[in-house]
Short mmCIF file of C-alpha atoms and ligand atoms in Angstrom, two decimals:
data_model
loop_
_atom_site.label_atom_id
_atom_site.label_comp_id
_atom_site.label_asym_id
_atom_site.label_seq_id
_atom_site.Cartn_x
_atom_site.Cartn_y
_atom_site.Cartn_z
CA MET A 1 258.52 80.97 184.58
CA SER A 2 257.66 81.19 189.47
CA SER A 3 257.77 77.05 189.15
CA TYR A 4 261.59 77.14 187.42
CA ARG A 5 264.18 77.30 190.20
CA PRO A 6 266.29 80.59 191.61
CA GLU A 7 268.78 79.08 188.79
CA THR A 8 266.76 79.72 186.07
CA ILE A 9 264.90 82.71 186.87
CA CYS A 10 267.64 84.52 187.19
CA VAL A 11 269.02 84.02 184.30
CA GLN A 12 265.73 83.15 181.86
CA GLY A 13 262.82 85.18 183.88
CA GLY A 14 260.63 87.81 183.79
CA TYR A 15 261.15 87.77 180.06
CA THR A 16 259.98 84.99 177.52
CA PRO A 17 260.55 86.80 173.78
CA GLY A 18 258.51 85.56 170.66
CA SER A 19 259.89 84.32 167.71
CA GLY A 20 262.22 87.11 165.75
CA GLU A 21 262.58 88.82 168.75
CA PRO A 22 265.79 89.91 171.27
CA ARG A 23 267.09 87.62 172.68
CA GLN A 24 268.41 89.73 175.79
CA ILE A 25 265.56 92.13 177.47
CA PRO A 26 265.39 95.21 174.66
CA ILE A 27 265.93 98.82 176.19
CA ILE A 28 262.94 101.02 175.44
CA GLN A 29 264.52 103.87 175.33
CA SER A 30 261.57 106.13 174.83
CA THR A 31 259.90 108.47 177.15
CA THR A 32 256.41 107.79 175.51
CA PHE A 33 254.22 105.13 173.17
CA LYS A 34 252.19 106.22 170.28
CA TYR A 35 248.37 105.33 170.11
CA ALA A 36 246.04 105.18 167.21
CA THR A 37 243.33 107.18 169.17
CA SER A 38 242.52 109.08 171.98
CA GLU A 39 240.40 107.09 173.18
CA ASP A 40 243.01 103.51 173.57
CA MET A 41 244.87 105.67 175.67
CA GLY A 42 242.28 107.46 177.87
CA LYS A 43 241.77 103.56 179.03
CA LEU A 44 244.98 103.11 179.73
CA PHE A 45 244.42 106.21 182.15
CA ASP A 46 241.71 104.79 183.95
CA LEU A 47 243.66 101.23 184.73
CA GLU A 48 241.08 99.51 182.73
CA ALA A 49 244.25 98.58 179.74
CA ASP A 50 247.31 97.04 179.80
CA GLY A 51 249.72 99.09 178.30
CA TYR A 52 252.43 102.10 178.66
CA PHE A 53 252.43 105.59 177.53
CA TYR A 54 254.72 107.57 179.57
CA SER A 55 257.97 106.15 180.99
CA ARG A 56 258.08 108.06 184.14
CA LEU A 57 255.22 105.42 185.48
CA GLN A 58 256.07 102.43 183.43
CA ASN A 59 258.47 100.52 181.07
CA PRO A 60 258.47 97.56 179.09
CA THR A 61 262.44 97.02 179.97
CA CYS A 62 261.04 98.09 183.78
CA ASP A 63 258.81 95.23 184.13
CA HIS A 64 260.37 92.47 182.58
CA VAL A 65 263.02 93.16 185.32
CA ALA A 66 260.75 93.79 187.97
CA ALA A 67 259.24 90.50 186.69
CA LYS A 68 262.28 88.66 187.21
CA ILE A 69 262.62 89.59 190.68
CA ALA A 70 259.10 89.56 191.40
CA ALA A 71 259.03 85.35 190.16
CA LEU A 72 262.44 85.16 192.14
CA GLU A 73 261.08 85.77 195.49
CA GLY A 74 258.03 84.21 194.25
CA GLY A 75 255.78 87.45 194.59
CA THR A 76 252.67 88.20 192.63
CA ALA A 77 253.74 92.14 191.78
CA ALA A 78 256.70 94.35 191.32
CA MET A 79 258.32 97.70 190.70
CA LEU A 80 261.62 99.05 190.26
CA THR A 81 262.92 102.63 191.28
CA SER A 82 265.32 104.71 191.10
CA SER A 83 266.86 103.81 194.28
CA GLY A 84 266.70 102.01 197.15
CA GLN A 85 266.15 104.16 199.01
CA ALA A 86 263.27 105.47 197.22
CA ALA A 87 262.07 102.06 197.38
CA ASN A 88 261.90 101.91 201.16
CA PHE A 89 260.15 104.97 200.99
CA PHE A 90 257.54 104.13 198.99
CA ALA A 91 256.85 100.86 200.45
CA LEU A 92 255.88 102.64 203.61
CA PHE A 93 254.08 105.78 202.77
CA ASN A 94 251.68 103.59 200.17
CA ILE A 95 250.54 102.42 203.23
CA ALA A 96 251.79 105.16 205.83
CA SER A 97 250.93 108.54 205.83
CA CYS A 98 250.84 111.59 208.11
CA GLY A 99 249.16 111.02 211.34
CA ASP A 100 250.34 107.53 210.38
CA HIS A 101 252.50 105.39 212.48
CA VAL A 102 255.19 102.23 211.92
CA VAL A 103 256.75 100.09 214.70
CA SER A 104 261.03 99.33 212.75
CA SER A 105 263.78 97.51 213.78
CA SER A 106 266.96 99.62 214.92
CA SER A 107 268.91 98.33 212.86
CA ILE A 108 268.66 99.35 209.33
CA TYR A 109 270.51 101.14 207.26
CA GLY A 110 272.03 104.82 208.22
CA GLY A 111 269.94 106.04 205.15
CA THR A 112 266.33 104.19 205.63
CA PHE A 113 266.96 105.17 209.38
CA ASN A 114 267.36 108.79 208.62
CA LEU A 115 264.61 108.39 205.74
CA ILE A 116 262.45 106.90 208.78
CA SER A 117 262.80 109.23 211.67
CA VAL A 118 263.52 112.27 210.44
CA THR A 119 262.46 112.86 206.35
CA MET A 120 259.02 110.97 207.36
CA ALA A 121 258.78 112.05 210.58
CA LYS A 122 258.14 115.77 209.30
CA MET A 123 255.24 114.39 207.11
CA GLY A 124 253.77 112.99 209.77
CA VAL A 125 254.03 109.10 210.40
CA GLU A 126 255.97 108.93 213.42
CA VAL A 127 258.47 106.06 214.19
CA THR A 128 258.08 103.73 217.06
CA PHE A 129 261.99 101.96 217.44
CA VAL A 130 263.04 97.94 218.58
CA SER A 131 265.39 96.51 219.00
CA PRO A 132 265.80 93.02 216.49
CA ASP A 133 266.78 91.11 219.25
CA CYS A 134 263.18 92.40 221.69
CA THR A 135 261.04 90.06 223.42
CA ALA A 136 257.45 89.24 221.11
CA GLU A 137 256.11 90.81 224.53
CA GLU A 138 258.06 94.30 224.27
CA LEU A 139 257.63 94.21 219.78
CA ASP A 140 253.89 93.97 220.74
CA ALA A 141 254.35 97.10 223.44
CA ALA A 142 255.76 99.29 220.22
CA PHE A 143 252.06 98.93 218.17
CA ARG A 144 249.43 101.68 218.27
CA PRO A 145 246.32 102.07 216.89
CA ASN A 146 247.62 104.16 214.19
CA THR A 147 250.29 101.32 213.26
CA LYS A 148 250.58 100.76 209.64
CA ALA A 149 253.32 98.48 208.88
CA VAL A 150 256.39 97.03 210.49
CA PHE A 151 259.97 96.94 209.10
CA GLY A 152 263.61 96.12 208.86
CA GLU A 153 266.17 94.04 207.33
CA THR A 154 266.74 90.69 206.60
CA ILE A 155 270.59 91.16 207.43
CA ALA A 156 271.22 94.78 208.75
CA ASN A 157 273.50 96.81 206.75
CA PRO A 158 276.49 97.13 208.67
CA ALA A 159 275.39 95.70 212.05
CA LEU A 160 275.23 92.36 210.31
CA THR A 161 272.26 92.03 212.63
CA VAL A 162 269.53 89.00 211.19
CA LEU A 163 266.36 89.66 211.77
CA ASP A 164 263.83 86.91 213.52
CA ILE A 165 260.99 87.59 210.78
CA GLU A 166 258.90 85.03 211.83
CA LYS A 167 258.35 86.81 215.33
CA PHE A 168 258.28 90.17 212.98
CA ALA A 169 255.87 88.33 210.97
CA ALA A 170 253.47 87.27 214.17
CA ALA A 171 253.58 90.27 216.02
CA ALA A 172 252.49 92.07 213.08
CA HIS A 173 249.74 90.11 211.84
CA ALA A 174 248.37 90.21 215.49
CA HIS A 175 248.45 94.15 214.26
CA GLY A 176 247.05 93.40 211.29
CA VAL A 177 249.54 95.30 209.44
CA PRO A 178 251.72 94.16 206.89
CA LEU A 179 255.81 93.22 207.52
CA VAL A 180 257.90 95.11 204.93
CA VAL A 181 261.51 93.53 204.31
CA ASP A 182 264.29 94.74 203.13
CA ASN A 183 266.31 91.98 201.54
CA THR A 184 269.40 94.11 199.97
CA PHE A 185 271.45 92.29 201.33
CA ALA A 186 270.87 88.23 201.41
CA THR A 187 269.10 88.19 197.97
CA PRO A 188 266.43 86.06 196.97
CA ILE A 189 268.76 83.46 196.12
CA ASN A 190 269.87 83.17 200.87
CA CYS A 191 266.48 84.09 201.50
CA ARG A 192 263.14 84.67 201.02
CA PRO A 193 261.04 86.40 203.10
CA PHE A 194 257.70 85.81 202.12
CA ASP A 195 258.67 82.40 202.74
CA TRP A 196 258.45 83.02 206.42
CA GLY A 197 255.47 85.42 206.54
CA ALA A 198 256.87 89.03 205.07
CA ASP A 199 253.85 90.60 203.15
CA ILE A 200 256.84 93.35 201.15
CA VAL A 201 259.81 92.95 199.84
CA THR A 202 262.38 96.02 199.37
CA HIS A 203 265.68 96.02 197.83
CA SER A 204 268.69 98.05 196.78
CA THR A 205 268.96 96.54 193.74
CA THR A 206 272.55 99.06 193.53
CA LYS A 207 273.99 96.21 195.16
CA TYR A 208 274.39 92.28 195.21
CA MET A 209 271.69 92.43 192.55
CA ASP A 210 273.74 94.71 189.95
CA GLY A 211 276.76 93.08 191.74
CA HIS A 212 279.44 95.27 189.92
CA GLY A 213 278.44 98.93 190.96
CA VAL A 214 277.20 100.23 187.49
CA ALA A 215 273.96 101.66 188.79
CA VAL A 216 271.35 102.44 191.38
CA GLY A 217 267.98 101.00 191.78
CA GLY A 218 265.48 99.64 193.88
CA ALA A 219 262.61 97.25 193.66
CA ILE A 220 259.86 96.76 195.95
CA VAL A 221 258.05 93.25 195.79
CA ASP A 222 254.24 92.52 196.36
CA ALA A 223 253.84 88.98 198.37
CA GLY A 224 250.18 89.23 197.08
CA LYS A 225 248.67 87.96 200.83
CA PHE A 226 247.79 91.04 202.88
CA ASP A 227 244.51 91.01 202.98
CA TRP A 228 243.38 94.57 203.02
CA MET A 229 239.99 94.88 202.63
CA ALA A 230 240.05 92.51 205.96
CA HIS A 231 241.70 95.98 207.09
CA ALA A 232 240.21 98.27 205.35
CA ASP A 233 239.64 100.97 208.55
CA ARG A 234 242.89 100.52 208.38
CA PHE A 235 244.21 101.32 204.70
CA PRO A 236 241.58 104.05 203.23
CA GLY A 237 244.32 104.50 200.76
CA LEU A 238 244.28 101.14 199.43
CA CYS A 239 240.35 100.18 200.64
CA THR A 240 238.68 103.60 199.37
CA PRO A 241 237.88 104.67 196.10
CA ASP A 242 241.38 106.79 194.92
CA GLU A 243 239.61 110.12 193.56
CA SER A 244 242.77 111.49 192.30
CA TYR A 245 242.23 108.27 189.73
CA HIS A 246 239.54 108.44 188.39
CA GLY A 247 237.37 106.83 191.95
CA ILE A 248 239.31 102.99 191.73
CA THR A 249 239.51 101.54 194.66
CA TYR A 250 242.99 99.51 194.35
CA ALA A 251 242.04 96.37 196.70
CA GLU A 252 238.70 96.12 195.25
CA LYS A 253 240.06 96.85 191.72
CA PHE A 254 243.39 94.61 191.83
CA GLY A 255 242.85 91.85 194.52
CA LYS A 256 245.73 91.32 197.29
CA GLU A 257 248.13 90.04 194.38
CA GLY A 258 247.96 93.40 192.46
CA ALA A 259 246.59 95.94 194.29
CA PHE A 260 249.57 97.08 196.14
CA ILE A 261 252.00 97.68 193.81
CA THR A 262 249.58 98.97 191.68
CA LYS A 263 248.84 102.15 194.03
CA CYS A 264 251.96 102.41 194.28
CA THR A 265 252.97 103.33 190.68
CA ALA A 266 250.14 104.85 189.84
CA GLN A 267 249.82 107.42 193.03
CA LEU A 268 253.77 107.46 193.39
CA MET A 269 255.56 107.04 191.45
CA ARG A 270 252.93 109.29 189.33
CA ASP A 271 253.71 112.53 191.39
CA PHE A 272 257.10 111.77 193.16
CA GLY A 273 258.35 110.25 189.58
CA SER A 274 261.75 107.77 190.84
CA THR A 275 261.83 105.75 188.11
CA PRO A 276 264.71 103.97 186.62
CA SER A 277 265.88 104.29 183.03
CA PRO A 278 265.65 101.90 181.03
CA GLN A 279 269.44 100.89 180.04
CA SER A 280 270.01 101.27 184.13
CA ALA A 281 267.08 97.78 184.37
CA PHE A 282 269.29 96.33 181.66
CA TYR A 283 272.42 97.23 183.85
CA LEU A 284 270.64 95.94 186.66
CA ASN A 285 269.78 92.31 184.42
CA LEU A 286 272.73 91.49 183.60
CA GLY A 287 273.80 91.52 187.31
CA LEU A 288 270.96 89.20 187.26
CA GLU A 289 271.95 86.97 185.24
CA SER A 290 274.85 85.89 187.20
CA LEU A 291 273.23 86.65 191.45
CA HIS A 292 272.60 82.49 192.17
CA VAL A 293 276.50 82.15 190.34
CA ARG A 294 278.13 84.98 192.64
CA MET A 295 276.11 84.84 196.17
CA LYS A 296 277.66 81.98 196.30
CA ARG A 297 281.03 83.27 196.55
CA HIS A 298 280.77 86.24 197.54
CA CYS A 299 279.57 83.95 200.76
CA GLU A 300 282.48 81.34 200.50
CA ASN A 301 284.80 84.85 200.66
CA GLY A 302 282.54 85.77 203.46
CA GLN A 303 283.00 82.62 205.06
CA ALA A 304 287.10 82.40 204.94
CA VAL A 305 287.79 86.15 205.46
CA ALA A 306 286.09 85.84 209.30
CA GLU A 307 287.29 83.15 209.70
CA PHE A 308 290.59 84.08 209.45
CA LEU A 309 289.80 87.27 210.81
CA ALA A 310 288.63 85.67 214.10
CA ALA A 311 291.38 83.70 214.83
CA HIS A 312 294.04 86.96 214.62
CA PRO A 313 295.90 87.91 217.39
CA LYS A 314 295.50 91.72 216.78
CA VAL A 315 291.34 91.13 216.01
CA THR A 316 289.14 91.43 218.87
CA HIS A 317 285.88 90.40 217.66
CA VAL A 318 284.60 89.58 213.83
CA ASN A 319 281.01 90.08 213.29
CA TYR A 320 279.93 87.38 210.71
CA CYS A 321 276.04 85.36 211.29
CA GLY A 322 278.29 82.15 209.15
CA LEU A 323 280.63 82.21 212.05
CA PRO A 324 279.34 79.18 214.72
CA GLY A 325 280.63 81.19 217.77
CA ASP A 326 278.09 84.44 215.91
CA LYS A 327 275.09 86.30 218.24
CA TYR A 328 273.01 85.87 215.27
CA HIS A 329 274.53 82.10 214.19
CA ALA A 330 271.17 79.94 215.12
CA LEU A 331 268.77 82.80 213.17
CA ALA A 332 271.58 82.38 210.37
CA GLU A 333 270.88 78.96 210.47
CA LYS A 334 267.25 79.36 210.33
CA TYR A 335 266.67 81.69 207.39
CA LEU A 336 270.48 81.67 205.69
CA PRO A 337 271.25 77.50 205.32
CA ASN A 338 272.70 78.56 202.24
CA GLY A 339 275.07 81.68 203.45
CA SER A 340 274.62 85.11 204.22
CA CYS A 341 276.69 87.65 202.76
CA GLY A 342 280.07 88.87 201.41
CA VAL A 343 280.09 91.32 203.85
CA VAL A 344 282.42 90.77 207.25
CA SER A 345 283.12 93.62 210.06
CA PHE A 346 285.41 93.07 213.03
CA GLU A 347 287.16 95.84 215.51
CA LEU A 348 291.11 95.93 215.84
CA LYS A 349 293.10 95.68 218.95
CA GLY A 350 294.19 99.10 218.37
CA GLY A 351 291.40 101.49 217.55
CA ARG A 352 290.94 103.45 215.13
CA GLU A 353 294.53 104.49 214.52
CA ALA A 354 294.54 100.60 213.82
CA ALA A 355 291.84 100.51 210.97
CA GLY A 356 293.36 103.72 209.75
CA VAL A 357 296.80 102.22 209.39
CA PHE A 358 294.83 98.89 208.23
CA MET A 359 293.61 100.50 205.65
CA SER A 360 295.95 102.33 204.15
CA ARG A 361 298.32 98.99 203.78
CA LEU A 362 295.62 96.86 202.02
CA ARG A 363 296.24 96.42 198.09
CA LEU A 364 293.20 94.81 196.75
CA ALA A 365 290.59 95.81 198.83
CA ALA A 366 289.93 99.70 198.17
CA ILE A 367 288.50 102.24 200.78
CA GLU A 368 284.50 102.95 199.44
CA THR A 369 281.24 103.69 200.99
CA HIS A 370 280.07 101.40 198.80
CA VAL A 371 279.69 97.03 199.44
CA ALA A 372 278.36 94.03 198.27
CA ASP A 373 280.01 94.43 194.11
CA ALA A 374 282.50 92.39 192.26
CA ARG A 375 285.59 93.97 193.57
CA THR A 376 286.54 93.77 197.89
CA CYS A 377 286.23 97.13 199.73
CA CYS A 378 286.08 98.41 203.20
CA LEU A 379 284.90 101.22 205.31
CA ASN A 380 286.23 102.80 209.20
CA PRO A 381 283.10 104.03 210.04
CA ALA A 382 284.62 106.07 212.75
CA GLY A 383 286.55 107.75 210.13
CA THR A 384 284.13 108.82 207.38
CA THR A 385 280.32 108.14 207.73
CA HIS A 386 280.23 108.55 211.74
CA ARG A 387 282.72 110.81 212.01
CA GLN A 388 280.86 113.11 213.77
CA MET A 389 281.11 110.80 216.94
CA THR A 390 283.15 110.32 219.52
CA ASP A 391 284.92 107.42 220.41
CA GLU A 392 282.33 106.80 224.11
CA GLN A 393 279.08 107.76 221.04
CA LEU A 394 280.43 105.04 218.59
CA ALA A 395 280.89 103.07 221.04
CA ALA A 396 277.17 103.12 222.44
CA ALA A 397 275.41 102.88 219.13
CA GLY A 398 277.64 99.25 218.11
CA VAL A 399 280.14 101.16 216.32
CA PRO A 400 283.23 100.92 218.06
CA ALA A 401 286.10 103.30 216.69
CA GLY A 402 287.78 100.59 215.31
CA LEU A 403 285.94 98.76 213.46
CA VAL A 404 286.70 97.49 209.70
CA ARG A 405 283.79 97.26 207.79
CA MET A 406 284.72 95.02 204.63
CA SER A 407 282.93 94.25 201.62
CA CYS A 408 284.31 90.63 200.20
CA GLY A 409 284.77 90.82 196.16
CA LEU A 410 284.22 87.98 193.83
CA GLU A 411 288.14 87.71 194.06
CA SER A 412 291.03 85.06 195.15
CA GLY A 413 289.51 83.66 198.56
CA GLU A 414 293.80 82.85 199.07
CA ASP A 415 294.58 86.42 197.75
CA LEU A 416 292.25 88.13 199.78
CA ILE A 417 293.55 86.94 202.96
CA GLU A 418 297.04 87.47 201.49
CA ASP A 419 296.58 90.80 201.70
CA ILE A 420 294.92 91.36 204.72
CA ARG A 421 297.55 89.39 207.01
CA GLN A 422 300.56 91.60 205.07
CA ALA A 423 297.71 94.27 206.08
CA LEU A 424 297.74 93.61 209.36
CA GLU A 425 301.70 93.57 209.82
CA ALA A 426 301.26 96.28 209.65
CA VAL A 427 299.48 96.76 212.65
CA ASP A 428 300.64 97.16 216.12
C1 PLP B 1 272.22 100.93 200.29
C2 PLP B 1 271.58 100.20 200.50
C3 PLP B 1 270.17 101.02 201.08
C4 PLP B 1 270.04 102.62 200.52
O1 PLP B 1 269.95 102.06 199.08
P1 PLP B 1 270.30 103.30 197.78
O2 PLP B 1 270.48 102.44 196.74
O3 PLP B 1 272.06 103.47 198.16
O4 PLP B 1 269.55 103.95 197.83
C5 PLP B 1 268.74 100.23 201.78
N1 PLP B 1 268.75 99.34 202.54
C6 PLP B 1 270.09 98.66 202.37
C7 PLP B 1 270.39 97.53 203.38
C8 PLP B 1 271.19 99.02 201.89
O5 PLP B 1 272.57 98.31 202.06
#
């Protein structure tokens, strides 16, 4: 299936029914699976045979959908998680634990920033944040002997910076560690980080992959290229026997292609249980079937709205890498030649107050903390998610008080622009 083009994989990847079997991926809504003998089941526990025994670890519906995402990203193995937060936590904690260190772009989703800088710090994992725009030398200087991974987002939420994936991959590999890229906003339709040297890709499938605001979920995909055994001292969890799993050495038994996801399932999913329901995986698959059609439209609407705003006298600044004047336009031309995403952010001359008036006048765009679904929505971070910060702190964090983040949905672009035009008329 991975030899097909993305459009075909979106529709048919991950599941090939046999004669007389359901055409659509069946929802196997069962916690457990029956076996004829104890020995048969024992082989599954020893990871000696493939199969299902308990849906906290693996479920056929979830695995079909994970296989589709693996094929879309061009990876060798994938797993679903119950949220994007769980995906990023598992992807990092699978290789970095107490006493270890990670290097991360500072321009990442707030939830991930908190996960790494606060919660993982409590678990003994240290982090050094670097600007996504740092030089190769600055990036190099962030590494320590105990660094285990590098992390960044293809298009950052909400800053909309574009990651120079090749620069980050080169630095990670020079230090013998993998690059983990959160590809939520670009989706594999617009960028495949593995093609540029990333080793692990994560997703909040809650966003464009689901695309309808129906189910929270996440995914982790392995490119199958990182040679754990060549850096065995650095990755004992993958390269020495796992006593909690019958003495298996993941990198030996499952190779580069399967070690990361097998360990992540066998250890982290087993112990933390952040597993999606088969019903949620089914919804996610419905979203994936039209991802290639929807992304094109999200990008067209994003581009049209960004161009309209950039020319409007009441708007001081627009962030959208599809605009020729954007700071990230050159990187977008390289990594996102077919478009970036439907999320645009912009600043109003009238600041926080103007943002409030503007948003209250919108008829189509709803005020929500969500992004990336079929319905257009918007948010003023200063008045909501970043409410505790002063205007000075907001400016320093790159989130000015008058900033509005708008996630362009799948409505008519003309209607969206008309809605924005009339709402701006109400602003001084
Ligand atoms: C939303 C988001 C997350 C967190 O995902 P949830 O599904 O909400 O847990 C992680 N990364 C990015 C880029 C996101 O936009």
